CSV table of C-alpha atoms in Angstrom, one decimal:
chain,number,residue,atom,x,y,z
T,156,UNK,CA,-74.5,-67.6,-96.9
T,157,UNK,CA,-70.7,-68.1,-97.3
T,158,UNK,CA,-68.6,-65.5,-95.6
T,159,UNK,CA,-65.5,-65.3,-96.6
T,160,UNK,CA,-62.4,-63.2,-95.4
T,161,UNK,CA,-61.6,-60.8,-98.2
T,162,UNK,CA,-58.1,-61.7,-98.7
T,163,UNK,CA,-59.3,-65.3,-99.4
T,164,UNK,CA,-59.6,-65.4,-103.2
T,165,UNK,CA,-58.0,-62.3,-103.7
T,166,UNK,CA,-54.5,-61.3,-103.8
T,167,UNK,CA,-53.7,-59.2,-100.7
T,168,UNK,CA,-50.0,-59.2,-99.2
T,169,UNK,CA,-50.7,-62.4,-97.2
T,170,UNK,CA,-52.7,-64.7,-98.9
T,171,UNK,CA,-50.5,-67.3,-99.5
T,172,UNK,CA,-50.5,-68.0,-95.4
T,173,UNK,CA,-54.0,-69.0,-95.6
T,174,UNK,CA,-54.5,-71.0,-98.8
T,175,UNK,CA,-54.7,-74.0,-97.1
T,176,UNK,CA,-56.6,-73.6,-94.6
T,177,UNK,CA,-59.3,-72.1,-96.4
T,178,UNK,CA,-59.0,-74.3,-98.6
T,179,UNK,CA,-60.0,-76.7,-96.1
T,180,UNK,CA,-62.5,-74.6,-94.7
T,181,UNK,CA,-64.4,-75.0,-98.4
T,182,UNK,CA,-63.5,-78.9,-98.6
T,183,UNK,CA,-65.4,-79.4,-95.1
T,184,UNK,CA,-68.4,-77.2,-96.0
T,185,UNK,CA,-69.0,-78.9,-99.4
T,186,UNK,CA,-67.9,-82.3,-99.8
T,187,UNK,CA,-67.3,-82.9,-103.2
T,188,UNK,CA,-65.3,-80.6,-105.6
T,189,UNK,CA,-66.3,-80.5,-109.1
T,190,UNK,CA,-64.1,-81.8,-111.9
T,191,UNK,CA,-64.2,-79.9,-114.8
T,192,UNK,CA,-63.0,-81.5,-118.2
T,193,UNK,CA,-64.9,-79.0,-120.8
T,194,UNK,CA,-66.1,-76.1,-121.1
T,195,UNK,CA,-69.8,-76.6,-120.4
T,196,UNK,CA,-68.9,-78.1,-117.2
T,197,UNK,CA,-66.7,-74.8,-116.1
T,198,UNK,CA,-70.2,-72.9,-116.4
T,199,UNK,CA,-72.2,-75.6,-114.4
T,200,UNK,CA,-69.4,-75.7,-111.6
T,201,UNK,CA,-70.1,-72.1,-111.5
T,202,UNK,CA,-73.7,-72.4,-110.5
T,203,UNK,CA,-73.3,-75.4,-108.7
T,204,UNK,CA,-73.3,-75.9,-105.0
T,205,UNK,CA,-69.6,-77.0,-105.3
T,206,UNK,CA,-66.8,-74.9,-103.7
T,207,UNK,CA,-63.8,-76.3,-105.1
T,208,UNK,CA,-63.5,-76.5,-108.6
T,209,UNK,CA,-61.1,-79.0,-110.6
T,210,UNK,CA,-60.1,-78.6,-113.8
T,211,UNK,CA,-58.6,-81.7,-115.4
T,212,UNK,CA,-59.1,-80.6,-118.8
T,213,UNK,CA,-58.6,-77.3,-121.1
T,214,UNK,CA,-56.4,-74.3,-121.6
T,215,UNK,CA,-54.8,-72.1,-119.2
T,216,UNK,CA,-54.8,-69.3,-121.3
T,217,UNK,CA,-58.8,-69.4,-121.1
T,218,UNK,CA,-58.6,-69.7,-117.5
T,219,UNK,CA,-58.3,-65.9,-116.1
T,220,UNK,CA,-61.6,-64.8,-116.5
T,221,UNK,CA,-63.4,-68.1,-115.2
T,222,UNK,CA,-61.1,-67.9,-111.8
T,223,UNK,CA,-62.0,-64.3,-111.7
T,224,UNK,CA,-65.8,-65.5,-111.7
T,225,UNK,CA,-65.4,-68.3,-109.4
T,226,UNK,CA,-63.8,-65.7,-106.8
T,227,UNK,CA,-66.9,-63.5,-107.2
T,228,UNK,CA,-69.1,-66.7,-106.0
T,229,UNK,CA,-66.4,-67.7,-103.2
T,230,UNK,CA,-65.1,-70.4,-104.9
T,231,UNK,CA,-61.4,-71.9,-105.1
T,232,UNK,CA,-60.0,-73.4,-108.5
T,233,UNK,CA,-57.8,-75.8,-108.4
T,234,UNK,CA,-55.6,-76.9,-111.8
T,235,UNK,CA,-54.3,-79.9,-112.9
T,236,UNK,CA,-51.0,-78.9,-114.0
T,237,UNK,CA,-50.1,-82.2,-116.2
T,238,UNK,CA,-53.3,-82.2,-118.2
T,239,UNK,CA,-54.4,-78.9,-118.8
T,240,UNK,CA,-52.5,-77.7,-121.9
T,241,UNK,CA,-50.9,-74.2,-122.9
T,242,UNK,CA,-49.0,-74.1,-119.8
T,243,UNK,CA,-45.1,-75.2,-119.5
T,244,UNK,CA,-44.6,-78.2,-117.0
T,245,UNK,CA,-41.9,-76.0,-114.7
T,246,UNK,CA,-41.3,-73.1,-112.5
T,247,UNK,CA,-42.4,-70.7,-115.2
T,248,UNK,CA,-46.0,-72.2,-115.7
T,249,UNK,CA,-46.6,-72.5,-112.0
T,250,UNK,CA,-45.8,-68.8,-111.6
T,251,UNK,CA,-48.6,-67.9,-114.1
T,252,UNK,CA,-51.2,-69.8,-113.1
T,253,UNK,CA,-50.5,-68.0,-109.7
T,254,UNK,CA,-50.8,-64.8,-111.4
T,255,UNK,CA,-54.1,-65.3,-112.8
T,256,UNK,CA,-55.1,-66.7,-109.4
T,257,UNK,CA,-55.0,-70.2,-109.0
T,258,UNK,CA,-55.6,-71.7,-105.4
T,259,UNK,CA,-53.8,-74.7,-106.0
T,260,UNK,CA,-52.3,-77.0,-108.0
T,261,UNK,CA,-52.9,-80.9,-108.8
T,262,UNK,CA,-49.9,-82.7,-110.3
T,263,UNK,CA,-48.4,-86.3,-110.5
T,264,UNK,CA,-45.3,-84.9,-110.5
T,265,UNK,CA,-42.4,-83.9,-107.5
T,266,UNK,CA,-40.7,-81.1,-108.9
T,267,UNK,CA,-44.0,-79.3,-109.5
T,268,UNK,CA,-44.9,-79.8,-105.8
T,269,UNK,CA,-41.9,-78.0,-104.6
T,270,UNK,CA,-42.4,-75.1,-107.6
T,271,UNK,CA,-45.9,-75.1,-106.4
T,272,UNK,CA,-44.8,-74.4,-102.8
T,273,UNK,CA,-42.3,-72.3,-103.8
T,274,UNK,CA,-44.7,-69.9,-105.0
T,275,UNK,CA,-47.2,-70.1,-102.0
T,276,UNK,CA,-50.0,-72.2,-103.9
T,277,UNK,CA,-51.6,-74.8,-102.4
T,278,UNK,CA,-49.9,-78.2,-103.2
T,279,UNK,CA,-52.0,-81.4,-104.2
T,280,UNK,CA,-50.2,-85.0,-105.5
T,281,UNK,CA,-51.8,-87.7,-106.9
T,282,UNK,CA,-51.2,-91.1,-106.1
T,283,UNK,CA,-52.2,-93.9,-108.5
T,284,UNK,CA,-52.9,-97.1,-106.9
T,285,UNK,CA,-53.0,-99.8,-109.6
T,286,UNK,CA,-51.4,-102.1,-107.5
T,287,UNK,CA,-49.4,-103.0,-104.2
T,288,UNK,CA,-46.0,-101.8,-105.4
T,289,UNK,CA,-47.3,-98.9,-107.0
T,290,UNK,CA,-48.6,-98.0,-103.2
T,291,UNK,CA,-45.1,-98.6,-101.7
T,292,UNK,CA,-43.5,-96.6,-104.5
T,293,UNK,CA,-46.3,-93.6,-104.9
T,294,UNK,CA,-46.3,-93.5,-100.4
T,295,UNK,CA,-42.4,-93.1,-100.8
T,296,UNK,CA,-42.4,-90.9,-103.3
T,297,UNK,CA,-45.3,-88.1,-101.7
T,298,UNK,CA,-43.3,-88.8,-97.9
T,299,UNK,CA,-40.4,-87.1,-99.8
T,300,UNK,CA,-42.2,-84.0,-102.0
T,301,UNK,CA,-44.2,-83.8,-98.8
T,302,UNK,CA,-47.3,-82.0,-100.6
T,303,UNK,CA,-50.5,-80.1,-98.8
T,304,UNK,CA,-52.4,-82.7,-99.3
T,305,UNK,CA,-52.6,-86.3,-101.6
T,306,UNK,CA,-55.3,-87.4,-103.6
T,307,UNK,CA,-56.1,-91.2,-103.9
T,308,UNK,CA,-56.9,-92.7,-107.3
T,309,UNK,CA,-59.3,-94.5,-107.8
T,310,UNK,CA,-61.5,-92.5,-105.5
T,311,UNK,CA,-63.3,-95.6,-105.1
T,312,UNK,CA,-60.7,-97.5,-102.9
T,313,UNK,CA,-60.0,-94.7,-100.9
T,314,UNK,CA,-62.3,-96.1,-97.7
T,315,UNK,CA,-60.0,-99.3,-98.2
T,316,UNK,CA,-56.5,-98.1,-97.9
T,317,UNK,CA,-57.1,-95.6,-95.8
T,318,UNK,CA,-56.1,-96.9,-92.6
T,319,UNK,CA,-53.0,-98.2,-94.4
T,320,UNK,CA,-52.0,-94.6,-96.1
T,321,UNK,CA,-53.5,-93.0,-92.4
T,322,UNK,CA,-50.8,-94.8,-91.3
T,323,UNK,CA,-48.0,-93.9,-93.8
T,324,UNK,CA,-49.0,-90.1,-94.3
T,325,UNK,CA,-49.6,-87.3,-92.9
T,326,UNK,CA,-52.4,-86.3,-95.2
T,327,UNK,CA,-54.9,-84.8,-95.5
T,328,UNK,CA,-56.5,-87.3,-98.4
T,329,UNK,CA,-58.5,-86.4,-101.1
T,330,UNK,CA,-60.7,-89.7,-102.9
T,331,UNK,CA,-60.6,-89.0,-106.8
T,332,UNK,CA,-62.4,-90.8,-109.6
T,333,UNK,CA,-65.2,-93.4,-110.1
T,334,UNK,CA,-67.2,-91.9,-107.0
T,335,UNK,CA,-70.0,-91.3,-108.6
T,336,UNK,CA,-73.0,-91.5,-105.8
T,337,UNK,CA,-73.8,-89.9,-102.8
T,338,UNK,CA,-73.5,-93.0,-100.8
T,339,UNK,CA,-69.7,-93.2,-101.9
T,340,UNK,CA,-69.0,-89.5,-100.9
T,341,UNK,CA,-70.7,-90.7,-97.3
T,342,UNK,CA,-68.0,-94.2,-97.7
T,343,UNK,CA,-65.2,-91.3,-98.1
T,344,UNK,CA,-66.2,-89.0,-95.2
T,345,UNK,CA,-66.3,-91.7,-92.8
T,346,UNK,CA,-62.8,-93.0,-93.7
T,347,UNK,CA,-61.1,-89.8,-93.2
T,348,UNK,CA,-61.6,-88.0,-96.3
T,349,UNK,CA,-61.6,-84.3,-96.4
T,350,UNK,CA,-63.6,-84.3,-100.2
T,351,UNK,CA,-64.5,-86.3,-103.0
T,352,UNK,CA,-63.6,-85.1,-106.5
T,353,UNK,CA,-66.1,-85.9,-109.4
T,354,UNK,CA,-67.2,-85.4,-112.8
T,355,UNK,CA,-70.3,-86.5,-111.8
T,356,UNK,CA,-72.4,-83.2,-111.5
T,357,UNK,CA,-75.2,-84.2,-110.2
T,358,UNK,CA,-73.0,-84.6,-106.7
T,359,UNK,CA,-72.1,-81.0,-107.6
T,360,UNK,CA,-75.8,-79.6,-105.8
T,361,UNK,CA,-77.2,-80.5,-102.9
T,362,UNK,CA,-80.6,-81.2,-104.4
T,363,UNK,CA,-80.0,-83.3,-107.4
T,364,UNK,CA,-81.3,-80.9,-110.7
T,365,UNK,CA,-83.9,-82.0,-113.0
């Protein structure tokens, strides 16, 4: 049984002090979040093992009622602020999704790290590694917006550069995309990394569904 302190997923007067740290709390007692990119994998996240839930895909203005939902089963959602649509790219759009609830935020983008912080949500920035000059660039660029916490794409690298962005960042580091067995959630763990995010749903239960 998960026991959660009430405040957690709801919004009392100091929630935003503890975001991150429960949202931590989740990562290290489920390893993989679930990423969502429809709506029939909103409902399986729901009844899946999975604590965090991403969604990479969808519309915001949909989104109230499922984060009400994933509260009630002591579940965080997370949002990818640059792909999910019918929300503005700014202050104004960060501001409602913390209305309805959001936990925290996923975005490619600087600006929206510091909107996201300014309204207490946790903060999560992608970094792209396609190449060696896109890690000098992307390391520079997070060491300045200075997120929560950095998620490395491909996921599938992650136990590769780790020591090098260990070294660079603070972290912590999420692995995201193309993990896609348990063995490469176990390759991510060992390297340092808090969770795994995958649209692979099997790796959302702990015993694999028929």
């Amino acid at each position: 049984m998960i026991i959660l302190d009430t405040c957690a997923f709801v919004k009392c007067p100091l929630e935003n002090k503890m975001i991150k740290q429960e949202f931590l709390r989740l990562a290290r007692q489920y390893p993989v979040a679930a990423a969502m990119k429809s709506n029939e994998d909103m409902q399986v996240a729901l009844e899946s093992d999975a604590l965090l839930l991403f969604l990479l895909k969808g519309d915001a203005f949909q989104l109230a009622p499922f984060v009400l939902e994933a509260h009630q089963r002591g579940k965080g959602v997370v949002v990818h602020v640059d792909l999910v649509s019918g929300i503005g790219k700014d202050r104004a759009g960060i501001q409602y999704l913390h209305q309805i609830g959001i936990d925290a935020i996923i975005t490619s983008r600087s600006q929206l790290v510091s909107a996201g912080r300014a309204e207490g949500l946790t903060t999560i920035q992608r970094l792209l590694l396609v190449d060696d000059s896109a890690l000098d660039t992307g390391v520079r660029t997070i060491a300045r917006a200075a997120p929560d916490i950095v998620e490395v794409l491909p996921g599938i690298i992650f136990p590769e550069v780790a020591p090098t962005l260990q070294r660079l960042l603070p972290g912590p580091f999420i692995a995201g995309g193309f993990i896609r067995s348990s063995a490469e959630v176990a390759r991510v763990q060992a390297a340092g990394g808090i969770l795994s995010s995958s649209s692979t749903s099997t790796l959302w239960h702990r015993t694999p569904k028929e």
